[in-house]
Amino acid sequence: MYRCKTLIVTEKETASSEKRLSICLRSNGFSFSEVSLSGVLLTFGEAEGIHAGSMTVAMADVKAFFASVGIRPLGYAAMELVVLSDHSTWVPDELYSPSAHRQYLKLVGSDATTIMATPCKKLGATAVYAASDAIATAFKVALPGLVVMNQHVKLASVGLERRSQDHPLLLAHWREGVIDFAAFRDGRYIYGNTVAYSSDSEAQFHTIEVLKSFGLENNGTELLMCGEVGRERFALLRPYFPQATLFTGLHTSFLNPAFKTLHTYRNALIL
């Protein structure tokens, strides 16, 4: 079962067809948001609990949780579930074969036996990543129409291409022990990968290495950071970039003043 840890709700009637539901799956539950198509953050919540081992039980738990917080997940303009994975790779669509999943991940050092794949039309490629599809399938059954993706498909789809026409962008999504990178240059997404680190100084090294390896060094290069970023981590990397900002996702405004207390940059994958 899941219990509600955090819930901020906007008391405004908005038709489901005028908003999107985004969920990010975590090891001990999930976070979720409702955002209107015009970019207004309407709902944010966090669910805590142990994911059930049975898909049937997990599906019932998901349905019961959303019912308990007054959300009827029907008729949304879009619904998505972001599955966090530490090992993944991009495969061009013309080379992709479902039967080769293990071989793809083996090339990036993963011996995963439970693997998922998500096509990305924008890139003409498929993300293949290490993850169990049992819980993801439970969410899909509980929420018909839900689109499942990993964090790299999400980061490649956040609409930063136009912004990178003026200057290169490096987006860094920090998690415990790993950073998810997404790089944009000349109006294109050019790189995405997850890099492990054992200390913040090692994370600093990897960030600068990505900067140099992909030709992102430029007088106007901008670093965007989100996820588990504190003042110390921001200050550690800020001197290496002409511009550095916190990335807060795609929403543009909110109506409920309670959202002022929400660190939106920590939840950029669903905002």
Coordinates of C-alpha atoms in Angstrom, one line a residue, residues 13-220:
E13 CA -12.0 23.0 -11.6
T14 CA -10.0 22.0 -14.7
A15 CA -11.2 19.4 -17.2
S16 CA -9.0 16.3 -17.4
S17 CA -8.7 17.0 -21.2
E18 CA -7.0 20.3 -20.3
K19 CA -4.2 18.9 -18.2
R20 CA -1.5 16.2 -18.1
L21 CA -0.6 13.7 -15.3
S22 CA 3.1 13.0 -14.8
I23 CA 4.4 10.3 -12.4
C24 CA 8.0 9.5 -11.4
L25 CA 8.6 6.1 -10.1
R26 CA 11.0 5.8 -7.1
S27 CA 12.3 2.9 -5.1
N28 CA 10.0 3.7 -2.1
G29 CA 7.0 5.1 -3.9
F30 CA 6.4 7.8 -6.5
S31 CA 5.9 11.5 -7.0
F32 CA 3.2 12.9 -9.3
S33 CA 1.9 16.2 -10.7
E34 CA -1.0 17.6 -12.6
V35 CA -0.1 20.5 -15.0
S36 CA -2.6 22.3 -17.2
L37 CA -1.9 22.5 -21.0
S38 CA -1.3 26.3 -20.5
G39 CA 1.5 25.5 -18.0
V40 CA -0.2 26.0 -14.6
L41 CA 0.9 23.6 -11.9
L42 CA -2.3 22.4 -10.3
T43 CA -1.3 19.4 -8.1
F44 CA 1.9 18.0 -6.7
G45 CA 2.1 14.9 -4.4
E46 CA 4.4 12.2 -3.1
A47 CA 3.4 8.6 -2.3
E48 CA 5.5 6.5 0.0
G49 CA 5.3 2.7 0.3
I50 CA 6.8 -0.6 -0.7
H51 CA 5.9 -1.6 -4.3
A52 CA 3.9 -4.9 -4.2
G53 CA 5.6 -7.9 -5.7
S54 CA 2.4 -9.0 -7.4
M55 CA 1.3 -7.0 -10.5
T56 CA -2.3 -7.4 -9.5
V57 CA -1.8 -6.1 -6.0
A58 CA 0.4 -3.2 -7.3
M59 CA -2.3 -2.3 -9.7
A60 CA -4.9 -2.2 -6.9
D61 CA -2.5 -0.1 -4.7
V62 CA -2.1 2.5 -7.5
K63 CA -5.9 2.7 -8.1
A64 CA -6.5 3.0 -4.3
F65 CA -3.9 5.7 -3.8
F66 CA -5.2 8.0 -6.5
A67 CA -8.8 7.5 -5.3
S68 CA -7.7 8.4 -1.8
V69 CA -6.3 11.8 -3.0
G70 CA -9.3 12.6 -5.2
I71 CA -7.7 12.0 -8.6
R72 CA -9.7 10.1 -11.2
P73 CA -7.1 9.3 -13.8
L74 CA -9.4 9.4 -16.8
G75 CA -9.5 11.5 -19.9
Y76 CA -6.2 13.3 -19.5
A77 CA -4.7 15.0 -22.5
A78 CA -1.5 13.1 -21.6
M79 CA -0.3 10.7 -18.9
E80 CA 3.3 9.6 -18.4
L81 CA 5.4 7.5 -16.1
V82 CA 9.1 8.2 -15.8
V83 CA 11.1 5.1 -14.7
L84 CA 14.6 6.0 -13.3
S85 CA 17.3 3.7 -14.6
D86 CA 21.1 3.8 -14.0
H87 CA 22.0 1.9 -17.3
S88 CA 20.6 2.8 -20.7
T89 CA 21.6 3.4 -24.3
W90 CA 20.1 5.0 -27.4
V91 CA 19.7 2.8 -30.5
P92 CA 18.8 4.3 -33.9
D93 CA 15.4 3.1 -35.1
E94 CA 16.8 1.6 -38.3
L95 CA 19.1 -0.6 -36.2
Y96 CA 16.8 -1.4 -33.3
S97 CA 15.7 -5.0 -32.6
P98 CA 13.7 -6.1 -29.5
S99 CA 15.6 -9.4 -29.4
A100 CA 18.9 -7.6 -28.9
H101 CA 18.1 -5.7 -25.7
R102 CA 20.7 -7.6 -23.6
Q103 CA 23.4 -7.1 -26.2
Y104 CA 22.7 -3.3 -26.3
L105 CA 23.1 -2.9 -22.6
K106 CA 26.0 -5.3 -22.4
L107 CA 27.9 -2.8 -24.6
V108 CA 27.5 -0.2 -21.9
G109 CA 28.6 -2.5 -19.1
S110 CA 25.2 -3.7 -17.9
D111 CA 24.3 -7.3 -17.3
A112 CA 20.7 -6.5 -16.6
T113 CA 18.1 -9.3 -17.2
T114 CA 15.0 -7.1 -16.8
I115 CA 15.0 -4.5 -19.6
M116 CA 12.5 -2.0 -21.0
A117 CA 12.5 0.1 -24.2
T118 CA 10.8 3.3 -25.2
P119 CA 10.9 4.8 -28.7
C120 CA 11.5 8.6 -29.0
K121 CA 10.0 9.9 -32.2
K122 CA 11.8 13.2 -31.9
L123 CA 15.2 11.5 -32.1
G124 CA 14.3 8.6 -34.3
A125 CA 15.8 6.3 -31.8
T126 CA 14.8 3.9 -29.0
A127 CA 16.0 4.1 -25.4
V128 CA 16.8 0.7 -24.0
Y129 CA 17.3 0.6 -20.3
A130 CA 17.7 -1.6 -17.3
A131 CA 14.4 -1.7 -15.3
S132 CA 11.8 -4.1 -14.2
D133 CA 8.6 -3.8 -16.1
A134 CA 6.4 -5.4 -13.4
I135 CA 5.5 -2.2 -11.6
A136 CA 5.5 -0.1 -14.8
T137 CA 3.0 -2.6 -16.2
A138 CA 0.8 -2.3 -13.1
F139 CA 0.7 1.5 -13.5
K140 CA -0.2 1.1 -17.2
V141 CA -3.1 -1.3 -16.4
A142 CA -4.3 1.0 -13.6
L143 CA -4.0 4.1 -15.7
P144 CA -5.1 3.2 -19.3
G145 CA -3.2 5.4 -21.8
L146 CA -0.2 5.9 -19.6
V147 CA 3.1 6.3 -21.6
V148 CA 6.2 4.8 -19.9
M149 CA 9.6 6.2 -20.5
N150 CA 13.0 6.5 -18.8
Q151 CA 14.6 9.8 -17.6
H152 CA 16.6 10.2 -20.8
V153 CA 13.6 10.1 -23.1
K154 CA 12.0 12.7 -20.7
L155 CA 15.1 14.9 -20.7
A156 CA 15.4 14.7 -24.5
S157 CA 11.8 15.9 -24.7
V158 CA 11.8 19.0 -22.5
G159 CA 12.0 21.4 -25.3
L160 CA 15.5 23.0 -24.9
E161 CA 16.5 22.7 -28.5
R162 CA 15.4 26.2 -29.5
R163 CA 17.2 27.6 -26.5
S164 CA 20.4 25.9 -27.5
Q165 CA 20.4 27.7 -30.9
D166 CA 21.9 30.7 -29.1
H167 CA 24.4 28.8 -26.9
P168 CA 25.1 25.2 -25.8
L169 CA 23.2 23.8 -22.9
L170 CA 24.2 21.0 -20.5
L171 CA 21.3 19.7 -18.3
A172 CA 22.4 17.7 -15.2
H173 CA 19.8 15.8 -13.2
W174 CA 21.4 14.8 -9.9
R175 CA 20.3 11.6 -8.1
E176 CA 21.9 9.6 -5.3
G177 CA 25.3 8.5 -6.7
V178 CA 24.5 9.3 -10.3
I179 CA 23.9 12.2 -12.7
D180 CA 21.7 12.1 -15.7
F181 CA 23.2 14.3 -18.4
A182 CA 21.4 15.8 -21.5
A183 CA 23.4 18.1 -23.8
F184 CA 22.0 20.4 -26.5
R185 CA 23.8 22.4 -29.1
D186 CA 22.9 24.2 -32.4
G187 CA 19.2 23.5 -31.8
R188 CA 19.7 19.7 -31.4
Y189 CA 19.9 17.1 -28.6
I190 CA 23.4 15.6 -29.0
Y191 CA 24.1 13.5 -25.9
G192 CA 22.4 11.7 -23.0
N193 CA 23.8 9.3 -20.4
T194 CA 23.9 8.5 -16.7
V195 CA 27.3 8.8 -15.0
A196 CA 28.1 7.4 -11.5
Y197 CA 30.0 9.4 -8.9
S198 CA 31.3 8.6 -5.4
S199 CA 31.9 12.2 -4.3
D200 CA 30.9 15.6 -5.4
S201 CA 34.5 16.3 -6.6
E202 CA 34.2 13.3 -8.9
A203 CA 30.9 14.6 -10.1
Q204 CA 32.6 17.9 -10.8
F205 CA 35.2 16.1 -12.9
H206 CA 32.6 14.1 -14.9
T207 CA 30.6 17.3 -15.6
I208 CA 33.6 19.1 -17.0
E209 CA 34.6 16.0 -19.0
V210 CA 31.2 16.0 -20.7
L211 CA 31.6 19.7 -21.3
K212 CA 34.9 19.2 -23.1
S213 CA 34.2 15.9 -24.8
F214 CA 31.1 17.1 -26.7
G215 CA 32.3 20.5 -27.7
L216 CA 30.2 22.5 -25.4
E217 CA 32.9 24.9 -24.4
N218 CA 31.6 28.3 -25.4
N219 CA 31.5 31.8 -24.1
G220 CA 27.8 31.5 -23.5

